[in-house]
Amino acid sequence: MKGEPRGRAGGFLLSAATLAAGPPLSVRGSAAAADLPGFPDGVDVHRTAYRNWVGEITADGLWACAPRGGDQVVQVVNWAWKQGWTVRARGCSHGWAPLTIPEGTAADARVLLVDTATRLTGLSLESAQPAAVRAGAGVTLETLLGFLEDHGLGLTATPTPGDLTLGGALAIDAHGTAVPADGESRLPGHTYGSLSNLALSLTAVVWDPGTDAYVLRTYDRADADCAALLTHLGRALVTEAVLRVGVNTNLRCVSRVDIPAAELFAAPGSAGRTFTSFLDAAGRAEAIWFAFTEFPWLKVWSVAPARPLTSRRVTSPYNYPFSDNIPTAVADLAGRMVTEAAWYLAPALGTAQLTAAALGLTATLSADIWGPSKNTLLYIRPTTLRVTANGYAVLTSRAEVQRVVWEFTTFYRERLASYAARGGYPVNGQVEIRVTGLDDPSDIASSGAHAPLLSALRPRADHPEWDTAVWLDVLTLPGTPDAEAFYRELEHFLLTTFDGGYALTRVEWSKGWAYTDQAAWSDPAVLGSTVPASFDDGEGADWDATAAVLDRLDPHRVFDNALLKQLFP
């Protein structure tokens, strides 16, 4: 069928769609009794495989369970504590970083996965004025946004995939792309920051010294401990959240591929169609720049109460089928690169991806779409080409956004050309650039609310002029030679260029960072010093104080893994 991957490429690409397969049927009897003595009755338990988004972290035969509610989660956690097991929450496994389990986790590891997306999926409207929604940790963003839309509610910005659970999104301060356009005021119940900044309260499993056991406890946003739980990286287990939300908006999304990168990412002060010119006009923009090409795919969203004359009305999300159903030319090239080690085809793959986007936008009438916010914000399905990614947030002032983008893209272009000149092609995916506001706790209109302590969008008290974050990601196929070395050079540039002068780099938790020449999440200096220091502004809780809160709420480190031990020794 036209547009489907074929041959060796098809086998590689189609297998990606199966990586996040759901858990098998419940297993009881002798197998469970032997391996899980005393496991709580009534909690479904099963053996399962684990695969992260790109398949770089895999495990087979792990024990997992599907609690029916918070009370059963508590039973499971207390069992794990007494038996010396660790507990890892699993939603849709749409992430890169080893925040759930590390690669190499054996089937006999004393690790229990708690599947949140199976039954921790409650949804209800908590209040109407001001609006709030109560949602289980396993609710997917697509389901949540659909529920909100049915009640005339919505969010300013969200991540682009719909297959993220709310619990997972809160754990890593998931974000979209949005800042106020010139003359735009924030709507009540909305934020330009992360999803974590919308939480009014969280219910989590925490240690209770009075009963000498783990219990369910609800934390209001004004509670100091809540600030550590709002973005906890898997060092806690949240079962439910109440979110502030606001009235829904209709968004127009215009895509274009006619602006050269040299113009879009030009030096600050340049005339023409610069990235910040679109932010000023609309507030919401995203650039996808395929490797070794000159014309990025630029998306610009704008608030539009009524349908513009040239826009196509959309009534559902995922309106770029050419991106989710991989075109044959792209599939064949990617397949050859992986199966034949033909990495020199990276420029051809970049051109093929740009061509597919340009032709697809026209063929599917999706260059100018309009509808309720969900339908233009969500556009990535699990069937898309799965690639690995690094990720960083650069905090700065709104006036310096173009400077950040220009300095980053100039360095990236030079290093990519330098590698290619000596026969290296470390990047065969794309650069992605998004811009958000910071996590201002006043956005939720809740007295005494604290900012999420570990959110990359946590404001810096020592730099009140920083009100914006530029999110930078570089994507490439798994196994690409020299990718880690290239990522290490890029990370060094970001950390030393945006070092707290006019801007500051923080890592994007769910993606790749702390690179050596061989691997991500491996540089001891970045893990032990650079990352913690990026959250220390001389006021409020620093990294160690936040770690102390998480330790107090989980003194037995039931919610832990190898990476977290390095971050929170």
Coordinates of C-alpha atoms in Angstrom, one line a residue:
M1 CA 0.0 0.0 0.0
K2 CA 1.3 3.4 -0.8
G3 CA 3.0 5.2 2.1
E4 CA 3.7 2.0 4.0
P5 CA 7.3 0.8 4.7
R6 CA 8.5 -2.1 2.7
G7 CA 11.2 -4.8 2.8
R8 CA 14.0 -4.6 5.4
A9 CA 13.1 -1.0 6.2
G10 CA 9.5 -2.0 6.7
G11 CA 10.5 -4.7 9.2
F12 CA 12.6 -2.3 11.2
L13 CA 10.1 0.6 11.2
L14 CA 7.0 -1.5 11.7
S15 CA 8.6 -3.1 14.7
A16 CA 8.7 0.3 16.4
A17 CA 4.9 0.4 16.6
T18 CA 4.9 -2.8 18.8
L19 CA 7.4 -1.5 21.4
A20 CA 4.8 -0.2 23.8
A21 CA 2.5 -3.3 23.7
G22 CA 0.2 -3.6 26.7
P23 CA 0.6 -6.1 29.5
P24 CA -0.6 -9.7 29.1
L25 CA -3.4 -11.3 31.1
S26 CA -3.2 -11.7 34.8
V27 CA -1.1 -14.6 36.1
R28 CA -2.0 -16.2 39.4
G29 CA -1.2 -19.5 41.1
S30 CA 2.1 -21.2 41.7
A31 CA 4.2 -18.9 39.5
A32 CA 3.1 -15.7 41.3
A33 CA 3.1 -17.4 44.7
A34 CA 6.7 -18.6 44.3
D35 CA 8.2 -15.4 43.1
L36 CA 5.9 -12.9 45.0
P37 CA 5.2 -14.5 48.4
G38 CA 2.5 -12.7 50.3
F39 CA 1.5 -10.4 47.3
P40 CA -1.7 -8.6 48.0
D41 CA -4.9 -10.5 47.1
G42 CA -7.1 -9.0 44.5
V43 CA -4.3 -7.1 42.7
D44 CA -3.8 -8.4 39.1
V45 CA -0.2 -9.4 38.6
H46 CA 1.5 -10.5 35.4
R47 CA 4.8 -11.1 33.7
T48 CA 5.6 -8.4 31.1
A49 CA 8.1 -7.0 28.7
Y50 CA 9.3 -3.4 29.0
R51 CA 10.2 -1.2 26.1
N52 CA 10.9 2.5 26.2
W53 CA 9.8 4.7 23.2
V54 CA 12.8 4.1 21.0
G55 CA 13.6 0.5 22.2
E56 CA 17.0 1.4 23.6
I57 CA 15.8 0.2 27.1
T58 CA 14.3 -3.2 27.0
A59 CA 13.6 -6.0 29.5
D60 CA 11.6 -9.2 29.4
G61 CA 9.8 -11.2 32.0
L62 CA 9.5 -8.5 34.7
W63 CA 6.7 -8.6 37.2
A64 CA 4.0 -6.0 36.9
C65 CA 0.7 -5.3 38.5
A66 CA -2.4 -3.3 37.7
P67 CA -4.0 -1.9 40.9
R68 CA -7.6 -0.9 40.7
G69 CA -7.1 2.2 42.8
G70 CA -5.0 4.1 45.2
D71 CA -5.7 1.7 48.1
Q72 CA -4.3 -1.2 46.1
V73 CA -1.3 0.9 45.1
V74 CA -0.5 1.4 48.8
Q75 CA -0.9 -2.4 49.5
V76 CA 1.6 -3.1 46.7
V77 CA 4.1 -0.5 47.9
N78 CA 4.0 -1.8 51.5
W79 CA 4.5 -5.4 50.2
A80 CA 7.5 -4.2 48.1
W81 CA 9.1 -2.4 51.0
K82 CA 8.8 -5.4 53.3
Q83 CA 10.1 -7.7 50.6
G84 CA 13.0 -5.5 49.6
W85 CA 11.7 -4.7 46.1
T86 CA 11.6 -1.4 44.3
V87 CA 8.4 -0.1 42.6
R88 CA 8.4 1.7 39.2
A89 CA 5.3 3.3 37.8
R90 CA 4.7 2.6 34.1
G91 CA 2.4 4.5 31.9
C92 CA 2.8 4.5 28.1
S93 CA 6.7 4.2 28.3
H94 CA 7.0 7.2 26.0
G95 CA 10.4 8.4 27.0
W96 CA 14.1 8.1 26.5
A97 CA 15.8 8.6 29.8
P98 CA 16.2 5.5 32.2
L99 CA 13.9 7.0 34.8
T100 CA 11.7 3.9 35.0
I101 CA 14.3 1.1 34.7
P102 CA 17.9 1.0 33.2
E103 CA 18.9 -1.0 30.3
G104 CA 20.0 -4.5 31.3
T105 CA 17.4 -5.0 34.0
A106 CA 17.1 -8.8 34.4
A107 CA 13.9 -10.8 34.7
D108 CA 14.8 -11.8 38.2
A109 CA 15.5 -8.2 39.4
R110 CA 13.5 -7.3 42.4
V111 CA 11.6 -4.6 40.5
L112 CA 7.9 -4.4 40.3
L113 CA 6.2 -2.3 37.6
V114 CA 2.9 -0.6 38.5
D115 CA 0.8 -0.2 35.3
T116 CA -1.1 3.1 35.8
A117 CA -2.8 3.2 32.4
T118 CA -4.8 0.1 33.0
R119 CA -7.1 1.2 35.9
L120 CA -5.8 4.5 37.5
T121 CA -7.8 6.4 34.9
G122 CA -10.6 8.2 36.7
L123 CA -11.7 11.6 35.3
S124 CA -14.2 14.0 36.8
L125 CA -14.9 17.7 36.8
E126 CA -13.9 19.0 40.2
S127 CA -15.3 22.5 39.9
A128 CA -16.6 24.7 37.2
Q129 CA -15.8 28.3 38.3
P130 CA -12.8 28.4 38.5
A131 CA -12.5 25.2 36.6
A132 CA -10.6 22.2 37.9
V133 CA -10.4 18.5 36.8
R134 CA -9.5 15.4 38.9
A135 CA -7.6 12.9 36.9
G136 CA -5.9 9.5 37.7
A137 CA -2.2 9.2 36.9
G138 CA -2.9 6.7 34.2
V139 CA -5.1 9.0 32.1
T140 CA -3.6 9.7 28.7
L141 CA -3.2 13.3 27.5
E142 CA -5.5 12.5 24.6
T143 CA -8.2 11.3 26.9
L144 CA -7.8 14.2 29.3
L145 CA -7.9 16.8 26.5
G146 CA -11.0 15.1 25.0
F147 CA -12.7 15.2 28.4
L148 CA -11.8 18.9 28.8
E149 CA -13.0 19.7 25.3
D150 CA -16.4 18.1 26.0
H151 CA -16.8 20.5 28.9
G152 CA -15.6 23.6 27.0
L153 CA -12.2 23.5 28.6
G154 CA -8.6 23.1 27.4
L155 CA -4.9 23.9 27.9
T156 CA -2.7 26.6 26.3
A157 CA -0.1 24.1 25.2
T158 CA 0.7 20.4 25.5
P159 CA 3.2 17.8 24.4
T160 CA 2.5 16.7 20.8
P161 CA 2.0 12.9 21.5
G162 CA -1.4 11.9 22.9
D163 CA 0.0 8.7 24.3
L164 CA 1.5 10.1 27.5
T165 CA 0.0 9.5 30.8
L166 CA -0.7 12.3 33.1
G167 CA 1.5 10.8 35.8
G168 CA 4.4 10.5 33.5
A169 CA 3.9 14.0 32.1
L170 CA 3.9 15.5 35.6
A171 CA 7.0 13.5 36.7
I172 CA 9.1 15.1 34.0
D173 CA 7.5 18.6 33.7
A174 CA 6.1 17.9 30.2
H175 CA 5.5 21.0 28.1
G176 CA 4.3 22.3 24.7
T177 CA 5.2 25.5 23.0
A178 CA 3.6 28.8 23.9
V179 CA 4.4 32.3 25.1
P180 CA 2.1 35.3 25.0
A181 CA 1.9 37.0 21.6
D182 CA 2.3 40.8 21.6
G183 CA -0.8 42.2 23.3
E184 CA -2.0 38.7 24.5
S185 CA -3.0 38.2 28.1
R186 CA -3.0 34.8 29.8
L187 CA -6.5 33.4 30.2
P188 CA -7.6 32.4 33.7
G189 CA -6.8 28.7 34.4
H190 CA -4.0 28.6 31.8
T191 CA -0.3 28.6 32.0
Y192 CA 2.6 29.2 29.5
G193 CA 4.7 26.8 31.7
S194 CA 4.7 23.0 32.1
L195 CA 1.8 20.7 32.9
S196 CA 3.2 20.4 36.4
N197 CA 2.4 24.1 37.0
L198 CA -1.3 23.4 36.6
A199 CA -1.5 21.0 39.6
L200 CA -3.7 22.2 42.5
S201 CA -3.1 19.1 44.5
L202 CA -1.4 15.7 44.2
T203 CA -2.2 12.4 45.9
A204 CA 0.9 10.3 46.4
V205 CA 2.1 7.2 48.2
V206 CA 4.4 8.4 51.0
W207 CA 5.9 7.1 54.2
D208 CA 4.0 7.7 57.5
P209 CA 6.2 7.4 60.6
G210 CA 3.2 7.4 62.8
T211 CA 1.9 4.1 61.4
D212 CA 5.3 2.8 60.2
A213 CA 3.9 2.2 56.7
Y214 CA 3.3 3.8 53.4
V215 CA 0.0 5.6 53.0
L216 CA -1.9 7.7 50.5
R217 CA -1.7 11.4 51.3
T218 CA -3.0 14.4 49.4
Y219 CA -0.8 17.5 49.2
D220 CA -2.2 20.9 48.4
R221 CA -0.1 23.2 46.2
A222 CA 0.6 25.4 49.2
D223 CA 2.2 22.5 51.0
A224 CA 6.0 22.8 50.8
D225 CA 6.3 19.0 50.3
C226 CA 4.1 19.3 47.2
A227 CA 6.7 21.4 45.5
A228 CA 9.1 18.4 45.4
L229 CA 6.4 16.0 44.1
L230 CA 5.2 18.2 41.2
T231 CA 8.2 17.1 39.1
H232 CA 9.7 14.0 40.9
L233 CA 11.5 12.1 38.2
G234 CA 10.2 8.8 39.4
R235 CA 11.5 9.3 43.0
A236 CA 7.8 9.2 44.1
L237 CA 4.5 7.6 43.0
V238 CA 1.6 9.9 42.3
T239 CA -1.8 8.3 41.9
E240 CA -4.1 11.3 41.2
A241 CA -3.9 15.0 40.5
V242 CA -6.4 17.9 40.5
L243 CA -5.5 20.4 37.7
R244 CA -6.5 24.0 37.2
V245 CA -7.9 24.4 33.7
G246 CA -9.5 27.2 31.7
V247 CA -11.9 27.9 28.9
N248 CA -10.9 26.1 25.6
T249 CA -9.7 28.1 22.6
N250 CA -9.8 27.5 18.9
L251 CA -6.3 27.5 17.4
R252 CA -5.2 28.0 13.8
C253 CA -2.0 26.2 12.9
V254 CA -0.2 27.3 9.7
S255 CA 2.7 25.2 8.4
R256 CA 5.3 26.5 6.0
V257 CA 8.5 25.2 4.5
D258 CA 9.5 28.3 2.5
I259 CA 11.8 30.2 4.9
P260 CA 15.5 29.4 4.8
A261 CA 17.1 28.5 8.1
A262 CA 19.6 31.3 7.6
E263 CA 16.7 33.7 7.7
L264 CA 14.5 32.0 10.4
F265 CA 17.5 31.5 12.7
A266 CA 19.3 34.8 11.8
A267 CA 21.3 36.8 14.3
P268 CA 19.3 39.0 16.7
G269 CA 18.3 42.3 15.2
S270 CA 18.1 40.9 11.7
A271 CA 15.2 41.9 9.5
G272 CA 12.9 39.4 7.9
R273 CA 11.0 36.3 8.9
T274 CA 12.9 35.4 12.1
F275 CA 11.7 32.9 14.7
T276 CA 11.0 35.6 17.2
S277 CA 8.9 37.6 14.7
F278 CA 6.5 34.6 14.6
L279 CA 6.5 34.5 18.4
D280 CA 5.7 38.2 18.6
A281 CA 2.8 37.7 16.1
A282 CA 1.3 34.5 17.4
G283 CA 3.1 33.3 20.6
R284 CA 3.2 29.7 19.5
A285 CA 5.8 28.3 17.1
E286 CA 7.8 25.2 16.5
A287 CA 10.6 24.6 14.0
I288 CA 11.5 21.2 12.8
W289 CA 14.8 21.3 10.8
F290 CA 15.7 18.1 9.1
A291 CA 19.4 17.3 8.9
F292 CA 21.4 18.6 5.9
T293 CA 18.5 20.7 4.6
E294 CA 18.0 24.4 4.4
F295 CA 14.2 24.9 4.8
P296 CA 12.8 24.0 8.3
W297 CA 9.2 22.9 8.7
L298 CA 7.7 25.8 10.7
K299 CA 4.4 25.5 12.5
V300 CA 2.8 28.6 13.9
W301 CA -0.4 28.4 16.1
S302 CA -2.5 31.5 16.7
V303 CA -5.7 32.0 18.7
A304 CA -8.6 32.3 16.3
P305 CA -12.2 32.2 17.7
A306 CA -13.7 31.9 14.2
R307 CA -12.4 29.8 11.3
P308 CA -10.2 31.9 9.0
L309 CA -11.4 31.7 5.4
T310 CA -8.4 29.7 4.2
S311 CA -8.2 27.3 7.1
R312 CA -9.5 23.7 7.0
R313 CA -11.7 22.8 10.0
V314 CA -10.3 19.7 11.9
T315 CA -12.5 17.8 14.3
S316 CA -9.9 15.3 15.6
P317 CA -6.1 15.4 16.3
Y318 CA -3.2 13.8 14.3
N319 CA -3.6 15.8 11.1
Y320 CA -0.3 15.0 9.5
P321 CA -0.6 11.4 8.2
F322 CA 2.5 11.7 6.2
S323 CA 4.4 12.1 9.4
D324 CA 2.8 9.2 11.3
N325 CA 2.5 6.8 8.3
I326 CA 6.1 6.8 7.2
P327 CA 6.5 7.3 3.4
T328 CA 8.2 4.6 1.4
A329 CA 11.2 6.8 0.4
V330 CA 11.8 7.7 4.1
A331 CA 11.3 4.1 5.3
D332 CA 13.7 2.6 2.6
L333 CA 16.4 5.1 3.4
A334 CA 16.1 4.6 7.2
G335 CA 16.1 0.9 6.7
R336 CA 19.2 0.9 4.6
M337 CA 21.0 3.1 7.1
V338 CA 20.2 0.7 10.0
T339 CA 20.5 -2.7 8.3
E340 CA 23.4 -1.9 5.9
A341 CA 25.2 0.7 8.1
A342 CA 24.7 3.1 5.2
W343 CA 24.9 6.2 7.5
Y344 CA 26.3 8.3 4.6
L345 CA 22.7 8.5 3.4
A346 CA 21.8 11.0 6.2
P347 CA 21.6 14.0 3.7
A348 CA 19.3 12.0 1.4
L349 CA 17.1 11.0 4.4
G350 CA 16.9 14.6 5.5
T351 CA 15.9 15.7 2.0
A352 CA 13.3 12.9 1.8
Q353 CA 11.8 13.9 5.1
L354 CA 11.5 17.5 4.1
T355 CA 10.0 16.5 0.7
A356 CA 7.5 14.3 2.4
A357 CA 6.5 17.1 4.7
A358 CA 6.2 19.7 1.9
L359 CA 4.2 17.4 -0.4
G360 CA 2.2 16.0 2.4
L361 CA 1.0 19.3 3.7
T362 CA -0.4 20.1 0.3
A363 CA -1.8 16.7 -0.4
T364 CA -3.6 16.4 2.9
L365 CA -4.7 20.0 3.0
S366 CA -3.0 20.4 6.4
A367 CA -0.9 23.4 5.8
D368 CA -3.6 25.6 7.3
I369 CA -5.9 23.9 9.9
W370 CA -8.2 25.2 12.6
G371 CA -10.3 23.8 15.4
P372 CA -10.5 23.2 19.1
S373 CA -7.0 23.3 20.7
K374 CA -6.6 19.6 21.1
N375 CA -7.0 19.0 17.4
T376 CA -4.0 21.1 16.4
L377 CA -1.8 20.5 19.4
L378 CA -1.7 16.7 19.3
Y379 CA 0.0 15.4 16.1
I380 CA 2.4 12.5 16.9
R381 CA 1.2 8.9 16.9
P382 CA 3.1 5.8 17.9
T383 CA 3.5 4.8 14.3
T384 CA 5.9 7.7 13.6
L385 CA 9.6 7.1 12.9
R386 CA 11.1 6.4 16.3
V387 CA 14.4 8.2 17.0
T388 CA 16.6 8.9 19.9
A389 CA 16.8 12.5 21.2
N390 CA 18.8 14.8 23.5
G391 CA 17.0 17.7 25.2
Y392 CA 17.7 20.9 27.0
A393 CA 15.8 24.0 28.2
V394 CA 17.6 27.3 28.0
L395 CA 16.2 29.9 30.4
T396 CA 16.5 33.5 29.2
S397 CA 14.5 36.7 28.8
R398 CA 12.0 37.0 26.0
A399 CA 14.2 39.6 24.3
E400 CA 17.1 37.1 24.0
V401 CA 15.2 34.2 22.4
Q402 CA 16.5 34.9 18.9
R403 CA 20.1 35.2 20.2
V404 CA 19.8 31.7 21.9
V405 CA 18.4 30.2 18.7
W406 CA 21.0 31.8 16.5
E407 CA 24.0 30.8 18.6
F408 CA 22.7 27.2 18.9
T409 CA 21.9 26.7 15.3
T410 CA 25.2 28.3 14.2
F411 CA 27.2 25.9 16.3
Y412 CA 25.0 22.9 15.3
R413 CA 25.4 23.7 11.6
E414 CA 29.2 24.1 11.9
R415 CA 29.7 20.9 13.8
L416 CA 27.4 18.9 11.4
A417 CA 29.4 20.2 8.4
S418 CA 32.7 19.4 10.2
Y419 CA 31.7 15.8 10.8
A420 CA 30.4 15.4 7.3
A421 CA 33.7 16.7 5.8
R422 CA 35.5 13.8 7.4
G423 CA 32.8 11.2 6.5
G424 CA 30.8 11.3 9.7
Y425 CA 27.0 11.7 9.9
P426 CA 26.0 11.7 13.6
V427 CA 22.6 13.3 13.0
N428 CA 20.0 11.9 10.5
G429 CA 16.8 13.2 12.1
Q430 CA 16.1 16.8 12.9
V431 CA 16.5 19.7 15.2
E432 CA 13.3 20.7 17.1
I433 CA 12.9 24.2 18.7
R434 CA 10.0 25.2 20.9
V435 CA 9.6 28.1 23.3
T436 CA 7.6 28.3 26.5
G437 CA 7.1 30.5 29.5
L438 CA 8.2 29.5 33.0
D439 CA 6.3 27.8 35.9
D440 CA 4.8 30.8 37.6
P441 CA 2.7 29.4 40.5
S442 CA 0.4 32.4 40.5
D443 CA -1.0 31.1 37.2
I444 CA -3.3 28.7 39.1
A445 CA -4.8 31.3 41.4
S446 CA -4.2 29.2 44.5
S447 CA -3.0 31.0 47.6
G448 CA 0.5 30.1 48.7
A449 CA 1.2 27.9 45.7
H450 CA 4.9 26.8 45.2
A451 CA 6.7 26.4 42.0
P452 CA 7.7 22.8 41.0
L453 CA 11.2 22.5 42.5
L454 CA 12.7 20.2 39.9
S455 CA 10.9 21.5 36.9
A456 CA 13.3 22.8 34.1
L457 CA 10.9 25.7 34.0
R458 CA 11.3 26.7 37.7
P459 CA 12.0 30.4 37.8
R460 CA 15.4 31.6 39.1
A461 CA 15.1 34.2 41.9
D462 CA 18.5 35.6 41.1
H463 CA 17.4 36.3 37.5
P464 CA 13.8 37.7 37.6
E465 CA 14.3 38.9 34.0
W466 CA 14.3 35.3 32.8
D467 CA 10.7 34.7 31.8
T468 CA 11.1 32.3 28.8
A469 CA 12.7 28.9 28.0
V470 CA 14.0 27.8 24.6
W471 CA 13.7 24.0 24.2
L472 CA 16.3 22.4 22.0
D473 CA 16.3 18.8 20.8
V474 CA 18.4 17.0 18.2
L475 CA 17.1 13.6 17.0
T476 CA 18.8 10.7 15.2
L477 CA 18.3 7.0 14.6
P478 CA 19.3 4.7 17.4
G479 CA 22.8 3.2 16.8
T480 CA 24.0 6.1 14.6
P481 CA 27.9 6.2 14.8
D482 CA 29.4 9.2 16.5
A483 CA 26.0 10.4 17.8
E484 CA 27.0 10.3 21.5
A485 CA 30.3 12.2 20.7
F486 CA 28.3 14.8 18.8
Y487 CA 25.8 15.1 21.5
R488 CA 28.6 15.5 24.1
E489 CA 30.1 18.4 22.0
L490 CA 26.7 20.0 21.7
E491 CA 26.0 19.7 25.4
H492 CA 29.4 21.2 26.3
F493 CA 28.6 24.1 24.1
L494 CA 25.2 24.7 25.7
L495 CA 26.4 24.4 29.2
T496 CA 29.4 26.8 28.6
T497 CA 27.6 29.3 26.4
F498 CA 24.4 29.5 28.3
D499 CA 26.1 29.3 31.7
G500 CA 24.1 31.8 33.8
G501 CA 25.1 35.1 32.1
Y502 CA 22.2 36.0 29.8
A503 CA 20.8 32.5 29.8
L504 CA 21.1 29.2 31.6
T505 CA 20.9 25.6 30.4
R506 CA 18.9 22.9 32.2
V507 CA 18.4 19.4 31.0
E508 CA 15.1 18.0 29.7
W509 CA 14.5 15.1 32.0
S510 CA 12.8 12.7 29.7
K511 CA 15.5 12.8 26.9
G512 CA 19.3 12.4 26.6
W513 CA 21.8 14.4 28.6
A514 CA 25.0 14.0 30.6
Y515 CA 26.9 12.6 27.6
T516 CA 30.2 11.0 27.3
D517 CA 31.6 9.9 23.9
Q518 CA 30.0 6.5 24.5
A519 CA 26.6 7.1 26.2
A520 CA 24.0 9.4 27.7
W521 CA 23.4 9.8 31.5
S522 CA 27.0 8.9 32.1
D523 CA 29.0 12.1 32.7
P524 CA 29.7 12.1 36.4
A525 CA 30.4 15.9 36.5
V526 CA 27.1 16.7 34.8
L527 CA 25.1 14.3 36.9
G528 CA 26.7 15.2 40.2
S529 CA 27.4 18.9 39.9
T530 CA 26.1 20.7 36.8
V531 CA 22.5 19.5 37.0
P532 CA 22.1 20.2 40.7
A533 CA 23.8 23.6 40.4
S534 CA 21.3 24.7 37.7
F535 CA 18.5 24.6 40.3
D536 CA 20.4 26.5 43.0
D537 CA 19.5 30.2 42.9
G538 CA 20.4 31.2 46.4
E539 CA 16.8 31.3 47.5
G540 CA 14.2 28.6 48.4
A541 CA 15.0 24.9 48.4
D542 CA 18.1 23.9 46.5
W543 CA 18.8 20.5 45.0
D544 CA 19.9 19.0 48.3
A545 CA 16.9 20.3 50.2
T546 CA 14.6 18.9 47.5
A547 CA 16.3 15.5 47.7
A548 CA 15.8 15.6 51.5
V549 CA 12.1 16.0 51.0
L550 CA 11.9 13.1 48.6
D551 CA 14.0 11.0 51.0
R552 CA 11.7 11.8 53.9
L553 CA 8.6 10.8 51.9
D554 CA 10.3 7.6 50.8
P555 CA 13.1 6.8 53.4
H556 CA 13.3 3.2 52.2
R557 CA 13.9 4.2 48.6
V558 CA 11.1 2.0 47.3
F559 CA 10.8 4.4 44.4
D560 CA 14.4 4.3 43.1
N561 CA 16.6 3.1 40.3
A562 CA 20.2 3.4 39.1
L563 CA 20.0 6.8 37.6
L564 CA 18.1 8.3 40.5
K565 CA 20.8 6.9 42.9
Q566 CA 23.3 9.0 40.9
L567 CA 21.1 12.1 41.0
F568 CA 20.1 11.7 44.6
P569 CA 22.9 9.8 46.3

